[in-house]
Coordinates of C-alpha atoms and ligand atoms in Angstrom, one line a residue:
M16 CA -0.1 0.2 0.1
Q17 CA 1.6 3.5 -1.0
I18 CA 1.0 5.9 2.0
I19 CA 0.6 9.6 0.8
Q20 CA 0.8 12.5 3.0
C21 CA 1.0 15.7 1.0
P22 CA -2.5 16.8 -0.8
E23 CA -0.7 17.7 -4.0
E24 CA 1.0 14.6 -4.5
M25 CA -2.4 12.8 -3.8
R26 CA -4.2 14.6 -6.5
K27 CA -1.5 14.2 -8.7
R28 CA -1.4 10.2 -8.1
S29 CA -5.1 10.5 -8.7
D30 CA -4.8 12.3 -11.9
Q31 CA -2.6 9.6 -13.2
L32 CA -4.7 6.5 -12.1
R33 CA -7.7 8.5 -14.1
L34 CA -5.4 8.7 -17.1
E35 CA -4.7 5.0 -16.7
G36 CA -8.4 4.4 -16.8
H37 CA -8.9 3.3 -13.3
S38 CA -12.0 3.6 -11.2
I39 CA -11.2 5.3 -7.8
G40 CA -13.0 4.6 -4.9
F41 CA -12.5 6.4 -1.7
V42 CA -13.0 5.7 2.0
P43 CA -12.8 8.8 4.5
T44 CA -12.4 7.7 8.2
M45 CA -10.9 9.6 11.4
G46 CA -9.0 6.1 11.8
A47 CA -8.7 3.8 14.9
L48 CA -10.2 1.2 12.2
H49 CA -12.5 -1.5 12.8
N50 CA -14.7 -3.9 10.9
G51 CA -17.1 -1.3 10.1
H52 CA -14.4 1.0 8.2
L53 CA -13.2 -1.9 6.6
S54 CA -16.2 -3.2 5.6
L55 CA -16.6 0.3 3.4
V56 CA -12.7 -0.6 2.3
K57 CA -14.2 -4.0 1.0
A58 CA -16.8 -2.7 -0.6
S59 CA -14.7 -0.2 -2.8
L60 CA -12.3 -3.0 -3.4
K61 CA -15.3 -4.7 -5.5
E62 CA -16.6 -1.7 -6.9
N63 CA -13.4 0.0 -8.1
T64 CA -10.1 -0.8 -9.7
K65 CA -8.2 1.4 -7.1
T66 CA -9.1 2.2 -3.5
V67 CA -8.2 5.2 -1.5
T68 CA -8.6 5.4 2.4
S69 CA -8.0 8.5 4.2
I70 CA -7.0 9.2 7.9
F71 CA -7.7 12.7 9.2
V72 CA -8.9 13.1 12.7
N73 CA -10.8 16.4 11.6
P74 CA -10.6 19.0 14.3
A75 CA -13.4 21.2 12.7
Q76 CA -16.1 18.8 13.5
F77 CA -15.3 18.6 17.3
G78 CA -17.0 21.2 19.7
P79 CA -14.9 22.5 22.1
N80 CA -15.8 20.3 24.9
E81 CA -15.7 17.2 22.8
D82 CA -13.1 14.1 22.8
L83 CA -10.6 15.7 20.0
E84 CA -7.6 15.2 22.1
R85 CA -8.3 11.6 23.4
Y86 CA -10.0 10.3 20.3
P87 CA -8.2 7.0 19.7
R88 CA -5.2 7.2 17.2
D89 CA -3.5 4.0 16.1
L90 CA -2.0 4.4 12.9
D91 CA 0.5 1.2 12.9
S92 CA -2.6 -0.7 13.6
D93 CA -4.3 1.2 10.7
V94 CA -1.7 0.6 8.2
K95 CA -1.7 -3.5 9.3
L96 CA -5.4 -3.5 8.6
L97 CA -5.6 -1.8 5.5
N98 CA -2.7 -3.9 4.0
E99 CA -4.1 -7.0 4.9
E100 CA -7.2 -5.5 3.1
G101 CA -5.5 -4.9 0.2
C102 CA -6.2 -1.0 0.1
D103 CA -4.1 0.6 -2.7
I104 CA -3.5 3.9 -1.1
L105 CA -3.7 5.7 2.2
F106 CA -4.0 9.3 2.7
V107 CA -2.9 10.4 6.1
S108 CA -2.5 14.2 6.5
E109 CA -2.1 16.5 9.3
K110 CA -3.9 19.5 10.3
E111 CA -1.7 22.1 8.9
Q112 CA -1.9 20.6 5.3
I113 CA -5.9 20.4 5.5
Y114 CA -6.4 23.8 7.4
P115 CA -3.1 25.8 6.1
E116 CA -2.7 29.2 8.3
G117 CA -5.2 31.7 7.0
F118 CA -8.1 29.1 5.9
Q119 CA -11.3 30.9 5.8
T120 CA -13.5 28.8 3.4
W121 CA -16.1 26.5 4.7
V122 CA -18.8 24.1 3.4
E123 CA -22.1 24.5 5.0
V124 CA -25.5 22.5 4.6
A125 CA -28.3 24.8 5.7
E126 CA -31.2 22.6 6.8
L127 CA -30.3 19.0 7.2
P128 CA -28.1 19.7 10.2
Q129 CA -30.7 21.3 12.1
N130 CA -32.3 18.2 13.9
L131 CA -30.6 14.7 15.6
C132 CA -26.7 15.4 15.9
G133 CA -26.8 18.9 14.5
L134 CA -28.4 20.1 17.5
S135 CA -26.3 19.0 20.0
R136 CA -22.8 19.5 18.2
P137 CA -23.4 23.0 16.6
G138 CA -21.0 23.2 13.9
H139 CA -20.2 19.6 13.4
F140 CA -21.6 19.1 10.2
K141 CA -20.1 22.4 8.8
G142 CA -16.9 20.8 9.9
V143 CA -17.7 17.4 8.1
A144 CA -19.0 19.2 4.9
T145 CA -16.0 21.1 4.7
V146 CA -13.5 18.2 5.2
V147 CA -15.3 16.1 3.1
A148 CA -15.3 18.7 0.3
K149 CA -11.5 19.1 0.3
L150 CA -10.9 15.6 0.4
F151 CA -13.0 14.9 -2.6
N152 CA -11.3 17.8 -4.2
I153 CA -7.9 16.2 -3.3
V154 CA -8.6 12.5 -4.0
N155 CA -11.0 13.3 -6.6
P156 CA -12.8 9.7 -6.4
H157 CA -15.6 8.4 -8.9
Q158 CA -17.1 6.8 -5.8
A159 CA -17.0 7.5 -2.3
Y160 CA -18.1 5.1 0.8
F161 CA -19.9 6.1 4.2
G162 CA -21.4 4.1 6.7
W163 CA -25.2 4.3 7.3
K164 CA -24.4 4.2 11.0
D165 CA -23.9 8.0 10.6
A166 CA -27.1 8.3 8.5
Q167 CA -27.4 12.3 9.0
Q168 CA -23.7 12.4 7.7
V169 CA -24.9 10.4 4.9
L170 CA -27.5 12.7 3.9
V171 CA -25.7 15.7 4.5
I172 CA -22.9 14.6 2.1
K173 CA -25.4 13.5 -0.7
K174 CA -26.8 17.0 -0.5
M175 CA -23.6 18.8 -0.6
V176 CA -22.6 16.7 -3.5
R177 CA -25.8 17.5 -5.3
D178 CA -25.9 21.0 -4.6
L179 CA -22.2 21.7 -5.5
N180 CA -22.2 19.4 -8.5
F181 CA -19.4 16.9 -7.6
S182 CA -19.2 14.3 -10.1
I183 CA -19.0 11.6 -7.2
K184 CA -21.2 8.8 -6.7
I185 CA -21.8 8.5 -2.9
K186 CA -22.4 4.9 -1.4
A187 CA -23.9 4.1 1.8
K188 CA -23.4 0.8 3.5
P189 CA -25.0 -1.2 6.2
T190 CA -24.0 -0.7 9.9
V191 CA -21.8 -3.3 11.1
R192 CA -22.5 -4.7 14.7
D193 CA -20.4 -6.8 17.0
S194 CA -22.0 -10.3 18.4
Q195 CA -24.2 -8.4 20.6
G196 CA -25.9 -6.0 18.3
L197 CA -23.6 -3.0 19.5
A198 CA -22.6 -0.7 16.1
L199 CA -18.8 -0.6 16.0
S200 CA -17.5 2.7 16.7
S201 CA -14.0 3.8 17.5
R202 CA -15.4 5.4 20.7
N203 CA -16.5 1.8 22.1
R204 CA -12.9 1.4 23.1
Y205 CA -13.8 4.0 25.6
L206 CA -16.6 1.9 27.5
S207 CA -15.8 0.1 30.6
A208 CA -17.6 -3.8 30.9
D209 CA -20.5 -1.9 32.9
E210 CA -20.5 0.8 30.1
R211 CA -21.1 -2.2 27.4
E212 CA -24.0 -3.7 29.4
I213 CA -25.7 -0.5 29.1
A214 CA -24.6 0.3 25.7
K215 CA -26.8 -2.9 24.5
L216 CA -29.8 -1.1 25.3
I217 CA -29.3 0.7 22.0
P218 CA -29.4 -2.4 19.9
L219 CA -32.2 -3.8 22.2
A220 CA -34.2 -0.4 21.3
I221 CA -34.0 -0.8 17.7
Q222 CA -35.4 -4.2 18.2
R223 CA -38.3 -2.9 20.2
A224 CA -38.9 -0.5 17.7
K225 CA -38.9 -3.1 14.7
E226 CA -41.1 -5.0 16.5
Y227 CA -43.7 -2.1 17.3
F228 CA -43.8 -1.4 13.7
Q229 CA -44.3 -5.0 12.3
N230 CA -47.1 -5.2 14.9
G231 CA -48.8 -2.7 13.0
N232 CA -48.3 0.4 15.7
K233 CA -47.5 3.9 14.0
N234 CA -47.8 6.2 16.9
A235 CA -44.3 7.9 17.0
K236 CA -44.8 9.5 20.7
L237 CA -46.1 6.4 22.2
L238 CA -42.8 4.4 20.6
I239 CA -40.4 7.3 21.9
N240 CA -41.5 7.0 25.4
E241 CA -41.1 3.2 25.7
L242 CA -37.6 3.6 24.1
V243 CA -36.4 6.7 26.3
G244 CA -38.1 4.5 29.3
L245 CA -35.4 1.6 28.4
F246 CA -32.7 4.0 29.8
D247 CA -34.4 5.0 33.0
G248 CA -32.6 4.5 36.0
Q249 CA -29.4 3.7 34.3
K250 CA -26.3 5.0 35.9
N251 CA -24.4 7.8 34.3
T252 CA -26.5 7.4 31.4
E253 CA -28.4 10.4 29.7
V254 CA -30.4 10.0 26.6
E255 CA -29.3 12.9 24.2
Y256 CA -32.1 12.2 21.7
I257 CA -34.5 9.4 20.6
S258 CA -36.1 10.6 17.6
L259 CA -38.4 9.7 14.7
V260 CA -37.6 11.5 11.6
G261 CA -38.6 11.4 7.8
I262 CA -35.5 9.9 6.1
S263 CA -35.7 12.9 3.4
D264 CA -35.5 16.1 5.3
L265 CA -35.0 14.5 8.9
K266 CA -37.9 16.1 10.5
A267 CA -39.9 14.9 13.5
V268 CA -43.2 12.8 12.2
D269 CA -46.0 11.8 14.3
K270 CA -47.0 8.5 12.1
I271 CA -44.1 5.7 11.4
T272 CA -43.9 4.7 8.0
K273 CA -41.4 3.0 6.0
D274 CA -39.6 6.3 5.1
T275 CA -39.2 7.0 8.9
L276 CA -35.7 6.9 10.3
L277 CA -35.4 6.0 14.1
A278 CA -32.4 8.0 15.3
L279 CA -30.9 7.5 18.6
A280 CA -28.0 9.4 20.6
V281 CA -27.0 7.8 24.3
R282 CA -24.2 9.2 26.3
V283 CA -22.8 6.4 28.6
G284 CA -20.3 7.4 31.2
A285 CA -18.3 9.9 28.9
T286 CA -19.1 8.1 25.5
R287 CA -21.5 9.6 23.2
L288 CA -23.0 6.4 21.1
I289 CA -25.4 7.0 17.9
D290 CA -27.3 4.4 16.1
N291 CA -30.4 4.4 14.1
H292 CA -32.6 2.0 12.2
L293 CA -34.8 3.0 9.0
F294 CA -38.0 1.0 8.9
S295 CA -37.3 0.2 5.0
E296 CA -33.8 -0.6 5.8
E297 CA -32.7 -2.9 3.2
E298 CA -34.0 -0.9 0.5
S299 CA -32.1 2.3 1.3
C300 CA -28.8 0.7 2.7
S301 CA -28.0 -0.9 -0.6
E302 CA -27.1 2.2 -2.4
Ligands
LIG6 P1 -15.0 7.4 11.3 O1 -14.0 7.2 11.3 O2 -15.9 7.3 12.5 O3 -15.4 9.1 10.8 O4 -16.2 6.8 10.3 C1 -15.5 6.8 8.9 C2 -16.6 6.0 8.0 O5 -16.9 4.7 8.7 C3 -17.8 6.6 8.2 O6 -18.7 6.9 7.0 C4 -18.9 5.9 9.3 O7 -20.1 6.1 8.9 C5 -18.0 4.6 8.9 N1 -18.4 3.8 10.0 C6 -18.4 3.7 11.4 N2 -18.5 2.9 11.9 C7 -19.4 2.0 11.0 C8 -20.0 0.9 11.3 N3 -20.1 0.2 12.7 N4 -20.5 0.2 10.0 C9 -20.2 0.8 9.1 N5 -19.5 2.0 8.7 C10 -19.5 2.5 10.1

């Protein structure tokens, strides 16, 4: 695997690959890779002739009191995993290269960030959209791969790509879970054994929601109350939101349909965990 650190070199390499007729798949990440990330790399390897993975812990998407400093970093292990997977290029850059002194241009999607994580993390999606736009310009891929676990992120990126005429196909892939149903996340390594037990309530909540809908129930408010109740009395646990929203605009719904997204953010100890379920999951995760 070739490792590139300089944005200009990455762009040149990509131009060269395009001239040679390659299709380039791109997997942007913040590192501390796990099987969720690797599922995206696998999908890209299958659907493109060259795959670029990037690792960049993007300061612009962390709030002032968030975990930027302690965010897990493990480049040696990441390089090993990507090598084993057969990834072609790793683009790994430093803050100074992505946000050089005097940087003042931002990309902001206006409405989609105004609910769910955007509410509790002001500025987060501005940081995400800006860095992804920059990475798209640097890597210049044909297709880019994102995890459905971050559903709001997928929608924001798709909107940005459409609105700014990027010629890149966005592929969203299903959430990879551990044997207990917990969505894999780089942040799971912060969890103590007790906290892991509490975290299991998140997949349980999703399971309850599936059954609720399968049994013909549609009332959003009642379901939310039931799911929030699952976390009642759990030590050091705070439900940031459990919301039922429309999949196109992320606005709250009263009645659950197949186009409804259940989105959850729960703080267990110092760790913020998110997950979601689209009631027509299989249909929408395939693209
Ligand atoms: P991150 O490193 O957390 O920024 O994630 C990089 C990419 O991996 C994003 O597109 C995430 O949505 C995706 N991702 C993270 N966790 C998972 C998971 N458990 N399953 C599938 N994709 C994931």
